Coordinates of C-alpha atoms in Angstrom, one line a residue:
X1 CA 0.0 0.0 0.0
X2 CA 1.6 3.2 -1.2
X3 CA 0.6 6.3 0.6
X4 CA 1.4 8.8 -2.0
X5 CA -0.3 6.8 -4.6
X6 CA -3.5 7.2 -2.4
X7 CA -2.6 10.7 -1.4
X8 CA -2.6 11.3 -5.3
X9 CA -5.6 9.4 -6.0
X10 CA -7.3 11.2 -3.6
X11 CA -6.1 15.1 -4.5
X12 CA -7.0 13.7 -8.6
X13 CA -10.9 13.1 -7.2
X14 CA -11.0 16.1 -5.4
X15 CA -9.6 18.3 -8.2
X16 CA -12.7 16.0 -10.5
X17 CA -14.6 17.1 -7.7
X18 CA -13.9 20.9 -8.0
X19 CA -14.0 21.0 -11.5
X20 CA -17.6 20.1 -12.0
X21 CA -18.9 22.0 -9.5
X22 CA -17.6 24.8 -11.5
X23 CA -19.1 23.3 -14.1
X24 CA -22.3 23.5 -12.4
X25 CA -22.1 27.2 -10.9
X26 CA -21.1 28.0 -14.5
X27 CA -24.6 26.7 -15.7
X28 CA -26.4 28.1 -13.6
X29 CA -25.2 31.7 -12.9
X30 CA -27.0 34.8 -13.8
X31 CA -23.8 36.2 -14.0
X32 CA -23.7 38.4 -10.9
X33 CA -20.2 39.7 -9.1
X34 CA -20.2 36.4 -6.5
X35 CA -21.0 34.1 -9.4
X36 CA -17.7 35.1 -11.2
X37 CA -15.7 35.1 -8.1
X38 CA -17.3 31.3 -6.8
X39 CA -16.5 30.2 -10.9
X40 CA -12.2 31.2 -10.6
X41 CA -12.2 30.4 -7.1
X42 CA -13.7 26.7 -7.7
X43 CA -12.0 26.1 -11.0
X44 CA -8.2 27.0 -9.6
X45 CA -8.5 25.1 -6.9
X46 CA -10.1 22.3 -8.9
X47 CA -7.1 23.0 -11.6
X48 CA -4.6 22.7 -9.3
X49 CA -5.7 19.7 -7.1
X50 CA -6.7 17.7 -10.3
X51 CA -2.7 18.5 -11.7
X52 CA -0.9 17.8 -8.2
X53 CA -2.7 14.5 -8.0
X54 CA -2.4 13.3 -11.2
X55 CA 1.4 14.3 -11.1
X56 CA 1.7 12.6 -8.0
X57 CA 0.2 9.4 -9.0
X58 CA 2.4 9.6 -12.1
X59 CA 5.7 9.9 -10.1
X60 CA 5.3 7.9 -7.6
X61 CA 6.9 4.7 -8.7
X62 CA 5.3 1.2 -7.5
X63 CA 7.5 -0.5 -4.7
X64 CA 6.5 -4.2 -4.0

């Protein structure tokens, strides 16, 4: 059982995670001043936990 391989696995869903629910904010906003600040807040965050754990999944190398 790696721990950074589940560490990864786990920042990759929670970067899935915030992606979508930008993709959902972004559907339904009306296009108001806290609608565009929720949309870059959610999707960098999202951005940069989807990249960090699919970097770390990728560089972590499997030890048996």
């Amino acid at each position: 059982m790696n721990l950074k391989r589940i560490f990864g696995a786990l920042l990759t869903a929670l970067g899935i995670g915030g992606l979508i629910y930008t993709a959902v904010i972004f559907a339904g906003t009306s296009g108001e001043t806290r609608d565009i600040k929720a949309l870059i807040i959610y999707g960098i965050l999202g951005l940069i936990f989807f990249v960090s754990g699919i970097s770390l999944v990728r560089t972590t190398k499997d030890e048996s």
